[in-house]
Short mmCIF file of C-alpha atoms in Angstrom, two decimals:
data_model
loop_
_atom_site.label_atom_id
_atom_site.label_comp_id
_atom_site.label_asym_id
_atom_site.label_seq_id
_atom_site.Cartn_x
_atom_site.Cartn_y
_atom_site.Cartn_z
CA MET A 138 26.52 -11.02 -156.23
CA ALA A 139 29.25 -13.18 -157.84
CA ASP A 140 28.51 -15.99 -155.43
CA GLY A 141 24.79 -15.75 -155.49
CA PRO A 142 22.33 -17.79 -157.51
CA ALA A 143 21.53 -16.67 -160.97
CA PRO A 144 18.55 -14.34 -161.20
CA GLU A 145 15.33 -15.89 -161.75
CA ARG A 146 13.80 -15.39 -165.17
CA ALA A 147 10.57 -13.33 -165.01
CA ASP A 148 8.37 -16.27 -165.75
CA ALA A 149 10.07 -18.60 -163.20
CA ALA A 150 9.58 -15.72 -160.59
CA ARG A 151 5.82 -15.58 -161.47
CA ASN A 152 5.81 -19.31 -161.21
CA ARG A 153 7.28 -19.37 -157.74
CA GLU A 154 4.67 -16.57 -156.65
CA ALA A 155 1.72 -18.57 -158.06
CA ILE A 156 2.83 -21.70 -156.12
CA LEU A 157 3.44 -19.62 -153.01
CA ALA A 158 0.14 -18.06 -153.08
CA ALA A 159 -1.64 -21.29 -153.72
CA ALA A 160 0.19 -23.09 -150.88
CA LEU A 161 -0.61 -20.01 -148.54
CA HIS A 162 -4.25 -20.19 -149.57
CA LEU A 163 -4.47 -23.84 -148.75
CA VAL A 164 -2.62 -23.64 -145.50
CA GLU A 165 -5.00 -20.77 -144.50
CA THR A 166 -8.25 -22.66 -145.54
CA ARG A 167 -7.40 -26.22 -144.78
CA GLY A 168 -4.74 -26.25 -142.05
CA VAL A 169 -1.10 -26.94 -142.37
CA ASP A 170 -1.35 -30.76 -141.93
CA CYS A 171 -3.77 -31.20 -144.61
CA VAL A 172 -1.57 -29.60 -147.40
CA THR A 173 0.37 -32.04 -149.52
CA MET A 174 2.81 -31.32 -152.33
CA GLU A 175 0.13 -32.90 -154.50
CA THR A 176 -2.67 -30.39 -153.46
CA VAL A 177 -0.43 -27.44 -153.87
CA ALA A 178 0.63 -28.55 -157.26
CA ALA A 179 -3.01 -29.11 -158.34
CA GLU A 180 -4.06 -25.69 -156.76
CA ALA A 181 -1.19 -23.82 -158.62
CA GLY A 182 -1.62 -25.71 -161.85
CA VAL A 183 1.93 -26.98 -162.15
CA GLY A 184 3.39 -30.39 -162.09
CA LYS A 185 4.59 -32.03 -158.83
CA GLY A 186 8.05 -32.33 -160.24
CA THR A 187 8.26 -28.42 -160.74
CA LEU A 188 7.35 -28.11 -157.08
CA PHE A 189 10.15 -30.41 -155.91
CA ARG A 190 12.62 -28.78 -158.29
CA ARG A 191 11.82 -25.32 -156.96
CA PHE A 192 11.42 -26.25 -153.19
CA GLU A 193 13.29 -29.51 -152.90
CA SER A 194 10.88 -30.87 -150.08
CA ARG A 195 7.66 -30.38 -148.35
CA GLU A 196 9.80 -28.73 -145.54
CA GLY A 197 11.44 -26.43 -148.10
CA LEU A 198 8.06 -25.41 -149.36
CA MET A 199 6.71 -24.81 -145.94
CA ALA A 200 9.64 -22.60 -144.99
CA ALA A 201 9.08 -20.52 -148.13
CA VAL A 202 5.28 -20.35 -147.22
CA LEU A 203 6.14 -19.11 -143.68
CA ASN A 204 8.30 -16.25 -144.96
CA GLU A 205 5.47 -15.43 -147.69
CA SER A 206 2.96 -15.40 -144.92
CA GLU A 207 4.78 -13.06 -142.61
CA THR A 208 5.48 -10.62 -145.47
CA ALA A 209 1.69 -10.73 -146.59
CA TRP A 210 0.56 -10.13 -142.80
CA GLN A 211 2.82 -7.20 -142.53
CA ALA A 212 1.58 -5.70 -145.73
CA ARG A 213 -1.97 -5.95 -144.38
CA VAL A 214 -0.89 -4.08 -141.20
CA LEU A 215 0.69 -1.28 -143.21
CA SER A 216 -1.68 -0.81 -145.90
CA GLY A 217 -4.60 -3.17 -145.65
CA PRO A 218 -8.11 -2.32 -144.86
CA PRO A 219 -8.99 -1.07 -141.43
CA PRO A 220 -9.01 -1.76 -138.47
CA LEU A 221 -5.97 -3.86 -138.93
CA GLY A 222 -4.58 -1.35 -141.63
CA PRO A 223 -4.68 2.50 -141.40
CA GLY A 224 -7.88 4.47 -141.15
CA ALA A 225 -9.35 3.36 -137.81
CA PRO A 226 -8.66 4.69 -134.04
CA ALA A 227 -5.50 3.55 -132.61
CA TYR A 228 -7.29 1.54 -129.97
CA ASP A 229 -9.36 -0.59 -132.38
CA ARG A 230 -6.08 -0.93 -134.65
CA LEU A 231 -4.29 -2.38 -131.49
CA LEU A 232 -7.01 -4.86 -130.64
CA ALA A 233 -7.10 -5.85 -134.43
CA PHE A 234 -3.48 -6.16 -134.44
CA GLY A 235 -3.33 -8.51 -131.48
CA HIS A 236 -6.15 -10.70 -132.76
CA SER A 237 -4.67 -10.93 -136.22
CA ARG A 238 -1.20 -11.64 -134.74
CA LEU A 239 -2.68 -14.35 -132.53
CA ALA A 240 -4.16 -16.12 -135.41
CA THR A 241 -1.12 -15.59 -137.55
CA ASN A 242 1.16 -16.98 -134.94
CA LEU A 243 -0.87 -20.23 -134.40
CA THR A 244 -0.66 -20.80 -138.16
CA HIS A 245 3.09 -20.03 -138.14
CA ALA A 246 3.53 -22.49 -135.26
CA ARG A 247 2.41 -25.27 -137.54
CA LEU A 248 4.39 -24.01 -140.62
CA ILE A 249 7.57 -23.85 -138.42
CA ALA A 250 6.99 -27.55 -137.26
CA ALA A 251 6.21 -28.43 -140.94
CA ALA A 252 9.41 -26.68 -141.96
CA GLY A 253 11.31 -28.82 -139.67
CA ARG A 254 12.78 -25.73 -137.99
CA PRO A 255 11.59 -25.85 -134.31
CA GLY A 256 12.12 -22.72 -132.69
CA ALA A 257 12.72 -20.58 -135.76
CA ARG A 258 11.85 -16.97 -135.30
CA SER A 259 12.60 -14.18 -137.30
CA ALA A 260 14.38 -11.15 -135.44
CA ALA A 261 12.79 -8.74 -138.31
CA ALA A 262 9.38 -10.17 -137.59
CA VAL A 263 9.81 -9.48 -133.87
CA SER A 264 10.96 -5.82 -134.68
CA PHE A 265 8.12 -5.12 -137.13
CA ALA A 266 5.67 -6.05 -134.53
CA ASN A 267 7.26 -4.29 -131.70
CA MET A 268 7.77 -0.98 -133.77
CA HIS A 269 4.04 -1.08 -134.78
CA VAL A 270 2.70 -1.64 -131.31
CA ARG A 271 5.04 1.30 -129.98
CA TYR A 272 3.55 3.45 -132.75
CA LEU A 273 -0.02 2.64 -131.62
CA LEU A 274 0.84 3.12 -128.02
CA SER A 275 2.26 6.32 -128.63
CA GLU A 276 -0.82 7.45 -130.64
CA LEU A 277 -2.90 6.60 -127.68
CA GLY A 278 -0.91 8.91 -125.38
CA VAL A 279 0.63 6.12 -123.29
CA SER A 280 3.51 7.42 -121.48
CA GLY A 281 6.28 5.15 -120.08
CA ASP A 282 9.00 2.88 -121.58
CA LEU A 283 7.19 2.15 -124.79
CA LEU A 284 9.70 -0.42 -125.97
CA MET A 285 9.13 -2.38 -122.58
CA LEU A 286 5.39 -1.83 -122.79
CA ALA A 287 5.22 -3.14 -126.33
CA THR A 288 7.15 -6.13 -125.54
CA ALA A 289 4.67 -6.78 -122.60
CA VAL A 290 1.68 -6.39 -125.02
CA LEU A 291 3.39 -8.85 -127.62
CA ALA A 292 4.83 -11.34 -125.33
CA PRO A 293 1.51 -13.25 -124.53
CA LEU A 294 1.20 -13.82 -128.20
CA GLU A 295 4.66 -15.60 -128.39
CA LEU A 296 4.61 -19.01 -129.88
CA VAL A 297 5.76 -20.75 -126.77
CA VAL A 298 3.08 -19.10 -124.75
CA LEU A 299 0.21 -19.82 -127.19
CA GLU A 300 1.25 -23.40 -127.72
CA GLN A 301 1.13 -23.98 -123.87
CA GLN A 302 -2.37 -22.46 -123.76
CA VAL A 303 -3.77 -24.05 -126.93
CA THR A 304 -2.15 -27.46 -127.38
CA ARG A 305 -1.52 -28.42 -123.66
CA GLU A 306 -4.45 -26.52 -121.82
CA HIS A 307 -6.88 -26.49 -124.65
CA LEU A 308 -8.06 -22.86 -123.87
CA PRO A 309 -10.36 -21.44 -126.36
CA ILE A 310 -9.11 -18.88 -128.61
CA GLU A 311 -11.77 -16.60 -127.48
CA ARG A 312 -10.74 -16.71 -123.84
CA ILE A 313 -7.07 -15.81 -124.97
CA GLU A 314 -8.20 -12.93 -126.97
CA ALA A 315 -10.57 -11.68 -124.34
CA GLY A 316 -7.66 -12.01 -121.83
CA TRP A 317 -5.28 -10.16 -124.21
CA ASP A 318 -7.86 -7.36 -124.54
CA ASP A 319 -7.88 -7.06 -120.92
CA LEU A 320 -4.27 -6.75 -120.67
CA VAL A 321 -4.27 -4.03 -123.44
CA ARG A 322 -6.99 -2.11 -121.39
CA ARG A 323 -4.88 -2.20 -118.34
CA ILE A 324 -1.81 -1.10 -120.10
CA VAL A 325 -3.39 1.75 -122.17
CA GLY A 326 -5.37 2.74 -119.11
CA ALA A 327 -8.37 3.19 -121.18
CA MET B 227 8.80 -49.53 -111.11
CA ALA B 228 9.60 -52.83 -112.84
CA ASP B 229 11.03 -51.19 -115.79
CA GLY B 230 12.71 -48.18 -113.97
CA PRO B 231 16.39 -48.05 -113.05
CA ALA B 232 17.47 -49.79 -109.82
CA PRO B 233 17.31 -47.24 -106.97
CA GLU B 234 20.51 -45.48 -106.11
CA ARG B 235 22.40 -46.59 -103.05
CA ALA B 236 22.34 -43.83 -100.30
CA ASP B 237 25.84 -42.85 -100.79
CA ALA B 238 25.59 -42.59 -104.60
CA ALA B 239 22.59 -40.40 -104.04
CA ARG B 240 24.55 -38.12 -101.66
CA ASN B 241 27.43 -38.10 -104.18
CA ARG B 242 25.18 -37.10 -106.92
CA GLU B 243 23.59 -34.33 -104.69
CA ALA B 244 27.09 -33.11 -103.76
CA ILE B 245 28.12 -32.82 -107.62
CA LEU B 246 24.78 -31.12 -108.52
CA ALA B 247 25.17 -28.60 -105.60
CA ALA B 248 28.99 -27.99 -106.66
CA ALA B 249 27.95 -27.54 -110.29
CA LEU B 250 25.02 -25.18 -109.67
CA HIS B 251 27.26 -23.07 -107.18
CA LEU B 252 29.89 -22.73 -109.99
CA VAL B 253 27.13 -21.94 -112.62
CA GLU B 254 25.65 -19.19 -110.48
CA THR B 255 28.96 -17.57 -109.53
CA ARG B 256 31.26 -18.17 -112.75
CA GLY B 257 28.55 -18.29 -115.41
CA VAL B 258 27.59 -21.53 -117.26
CA ASP B 259 30.33 -21.03 -120.09
CA CYS B 260 33.27 -20.92 -117.53
CA VAL B 261 32.15 -24.35 -115.86
CA THR B 262 33.97 -27.51 -117.24
CA MET B 263 33.83 -31.12 -115.90
CA GLU B 264 37.31 -30.43 -114.19
CA THR B 265 36.15 -27.47 -112.20
CA VAL B 266 32.96 -29.39 -111.18
CA ALA B 267 34.95 -32.45 -110.07
CA ALA B 268 37.45 -30.28 -108.19
CA GLU B 269 34.73 -28.32 -106.50
CA ALA B 270 32.76 -31.51 -105.45
CA GLY B 271 35.81 -33.39 -104.48
CA VAL B 272 35.20 -36.28 -106.89
CA GLY B 273 37.14 -37.77 -109.76
CA LYS B 274 36.64 -36.68 -113.32
CA GLY B 275 35.73 -40.33 -114.23
CA THR B 276 33.09 -40.32 -111.50
CA LEU B 277 31.45 -37.36 -112.94
CA PHE B 278 31.48 -38.89 -116.57
CA ARG B 279 30.06 -42.16 -115.14
CA ARG B 280 27.16 -40.31 -113.46
CA PHE B 281 26.14 -37.69 -116.22
CA GLU B 282 27.76 -39.21 -119.32
CA SER B 283 28.80 -35.72 -120.73
CA ARG B 284 28.98 -32.05 -120.03
CA GLU B 285 25.62 -31.70 -121.66
CA GLY B 286 24.20 -34.51 -119.36
CA LEU B 287 25.50 -32.57 -116.34
CA MET B 288 24.08 -29.35 -117.32
CA ALA B 289 20.72 -30.93 -117.95
CA ALA B 290 20.61 -32.19 -114.32
CA VAL B 291 21.77 -28.82 -113.21
CA LEU B 292 18.97 -27.23 -114.84
CA ASN B 293 16.50 -29.42 -113.19
CA GLU B 294 18.30 -28.90 -109.83
CA SER B 295 18.20 -25.16 -110.24
CA GLU B 296 14.46 -25.13 -111.22
CA THR B 297 13.60 -27.16 -108.02
CA ALA B 298 15.90 -25.00 -105.68
CA TRP B 299 14.14 -21.84 -106.97
CA GLN B 300 10.78 -23.23 -106.59
CA ALA B 301 11.77 -24.26 -102.91
CA ARG B 302 13.12 -20.52 -102.20
CA VAL B 303 9.58 -19.32 -103.71
CA LEU B 304 7.56 -21.60 -101.35
CA SER B 305 9.65 -21.54 -98.21
CA GLY B 306 12.70 -19.22 -98.43
CA PRO B 307 13.06 -15.90 -96.83
CA PRO B 308 10.90 -12.99 -97.78
CA PRO B 309 10.33 -11.06 -99.95
CA LEU B 310 10.52 -13.96 -102.40
CA GLY B 311 9.32 -16.34 -99.84
CA PRO B 312 6.30 -16.07 -97.50
CA GLY B 313 6.07 -13.30 -94.91
CA ALA B 314 6.32 -10.14 -97.07
CA PRO B 315 3.18 -8.07 -98.59
CA ALA B 316 1.86 -9.78 -101.77
CA TYR B 317 3.07 -6.86 -103.89
CA ASP B 318 6.62 -7.08 -102.79
CA ARG B 319 6.54 -10.79 -103.23
CA LEU B 320 5.29 -10.37 -106.77
CA LEU B 321 8.09 -7.99 -107.64
CA ALA B 322 10.78 -10.21 -105.95
CA PHE B 323 9.30 -13.11 -107.89
CA GLY B 324 9.57 -11.44 -111.18
CA HIS B 325 13.37 -10.21 -110.59
CA SER B 326 14.21 -13.71 -109.35
CA ARG B 327 12.52 -15.34 -112.08
CA LEU B 328 14.35 -13.13 -114.82
CA ALA B 329 17.65 -13.91 -113.17
CA THR B 330 16.82 -17.75 -113.06
CA ASN B 331 15.64 -17.77 -116.64
CA LEU B 332 18.66 -15.98 -117.88
CA THR B 333 20.89 -18.66 -116.19
CA HIS B 334 18.56 -21.42 -117.64
CA ALA B 335 18.89 -19.97 -121.02
CA ARG B 336 22.59 -20.74 -120.87
CA LEU B 337 21.98 -24.13 -119.21
CA ILE B 338 19.59 -25.22 -121.92
CA ALA B 339 22.23 -24.27 -124.60
CA ALA B 340 24.86 -26.13 -122.90
CA ALA B 341 22.59 -29.06 -122.30
CA GLY B 342 22.10 -29.13 -126.02
CA ARG B 343 18.40 -29.05 -125.73
CA PRO B 344 17.40 -25.85 -127.40
CA GLY B 345 13.67 -24.83 -126.63
CA ALA B 346 13.49 -27.28 -123.64
CA ARG B 347 10.92 -25.93 -121.53
CA SER B 348 9.14 -27.72 -118.57
CA ALA B 349 5.47 -27.63 -118.56
CA ALA B 350 5.68 -28.21 -114.66
CA ALA B 351 7.84 -25.07 -114.20
CA VAL B 352 5.39 -23.11 -116.38
CA SER B 353 2.41 -24.38 -114.16
CA PHE B 354 4.27 -23.57 -111.01
CA ALA B 355 5.10 -20.01 -111.94
CA ASN B 356 1.51 -19.29 -113.09
CA MET B 357 -0.05 -20.71 -110.08
CA HIS B 358 2.19 -18.64 -107.79
CA VAL B 359 1.32 -15.48 -109.80
CA ARG B 360 -2.38 -16.13 -109.71
CA TYR B 361 -2.10 -16.62 -105.95
CA LEU B 362 -0.45 -13.24 -105.54
CA LEU B 363 -2.81 -11.49 -107.89
CA SER B 364 -5.71 -12.81 -105.91
CA GLU B 365 -4.24 -11.65 -102.65
CA LEU B 366 -3.86 -8.43 -104.21
CA GLY B 367 -7.58 -8.32 -104.83
CA VAL B 368 -7.08 -8.23 -108.66
CA SER B 369 -10.43 -9.24 -110.51
CA GLY B 370 -10.49 -10.62 -113.94
CA ASP B 371 -9.31 -13.80 -115.69
CA LEU B 372 -6.43 -14.47 -113.40
CA LEU B 373 -4.97 -17.43 -115.53
CA MET B 374 -4.75 -14.85 -118.45
CA LEU B 375 -3.36 -12.11 -116.37
CA ALA B 376 -0.69 -14.34 -114.84
CA THR B 377 0.10 -15.44 -118.35
CA ALA B 378 0.48 -11.78 -119.27
CA VAL B 379 2.73 -11.18 -116.24
CA LEU B 380 4.98 -14.14 -117.09
CA ALA B 381 5.22 -13.91 -120.71
CA PRO B 382 7.80 -11.11 -120.85
CA LEU B 383 10.10 -13.27 -118.72
CA GLU B 384 10.06 -16.00 -121.25
CA LEU B 385 13.45 -17.05 -122.49
CA VAL B 386 12.49 -16.23 -126.11
CA VAL B 387 11.68 -12.75 -125.12
CA LEU B 388 14.63 -12.18 -122.70
CA GLU B 389 17.14 -13.33 -125.26
CA GLN B 390 15.80 -11.00 -127.91
CA GLN B 391 16.24 -8.08 -125.31
CA VAL B 392 19.55 -9.26 -123.73
CA THR B 393 21.47 -10.83 -126.45
CA ARG B 394 20.14 -9.09 -129.62
CA GLU B 395 19.19 -5.63 -128.21
CA HIS B 396 21.87 -5.44 -125.35
CA LEU B 397 19.18 -3.81 -123.17
CA PRO B 398 20.31 -3.57 -119.44
CA ILE B 399 18.82 -5.93 -116.92
CA GLU B 400 17.83 -2.84 -114.91
CA ARG B 401 15.58 -1.58 -117.83
CA ILE B 402 13.92 -4.81 -118.30
CA GLU B 403 13.36 -5.10 -114.51
CA ALA B 404 11.93 -1.45 -114.41
CA GLY B 405 9.62 -2.22 -117.58
CA TRP B 406 8.43 -5.25 -116.00
CA ASP B 407 7.64 -3.55 -112.68
CA ASP B 408 5.65 -0.89 -114.60
CA LEU B 409 3.58 -3.71 -116.21
CA VAL B 410 2.77 -5.16 -112.84
CA ARG B 411 1.61 -1.89 -111.65
CA ARG B 412 -0.61 -1.36 -114.56
CA ILE B 413 -2.14 -5.00 -114.28
CA VAL B 414 -2.49 -4.67 -110.42
CA GLY B 415 -3.81 -1.21 -110.75
CA ALA B 416 -1.81 -0.18 -107.76
#
């Protein structure tokens, strides 16, 4: 820890959490492109100067929001309400997982662009999603190479694929969801 | 055409084709990272100065080779020998297509990196692959939303997915191919 930054004071950490929660809420309700440093500062009840001292720039804030959003989404998968969280049949959880991941990835595509890190992609996020789908496939009694099948289930939800479909081909989300449901049905053999 | 570059003279065009063919051959036999401007010049029988005048840099050459490779691959799919080309049963063609696309994409990943264009991805190449898979799925009598199913067939062959599996997880190509074959089997219902 000798070379690391000094630990945040408790109130600074709370302040940071409040800002990220406000920014994430704005991103999810208004869309990334409508969220400015001013609106985040107002929503979080802090000065604009505080925001810039903490995150340096809109890019820096958006990178932190991206991280916060992924963490919040993983928490909903692991312990949120069903059918995304535990307590629903595995097939329902798998469908809820795909639809939720689709929506989250579309938001993340905008956040990655706003963070100025094109192509940024967390290996930990990929591993989490793959592990969860493998677990659900095994609960469903699917046999085969589950690592490969989970990869096949998740691949159409990749940002590059979704951006092609949504931004270039203007396909409605409902059609992408229905196509993904059909893929899952064929893979699971339900 | 008023703003475009002057048309190449016929011998300059032949020269360019010879250089690209030599570079592509070297890339496919030795691997992208072992191909230098010197080896390409020697293989093509031209001076190194000619190479730099034509392509400006190794990055520029690799970008041109990427384009050449995609074009050559599409030609093999459309009119090359079976089972990738016409003349084999649709299911065999689909499997050959996937394995060939997998190998081509792995080469392209290195070319894109060498061309200094991370994330470069041609919309035309995506459309070509999707159209071809839709055609084969319809030949196989698969019913459903074929655009979505073709996307699901192709998504695990995306560079970001392959790079995760090959570079980070060190999975053998044979396992990736077998997993993809299983996916196709489940989607086609064979």
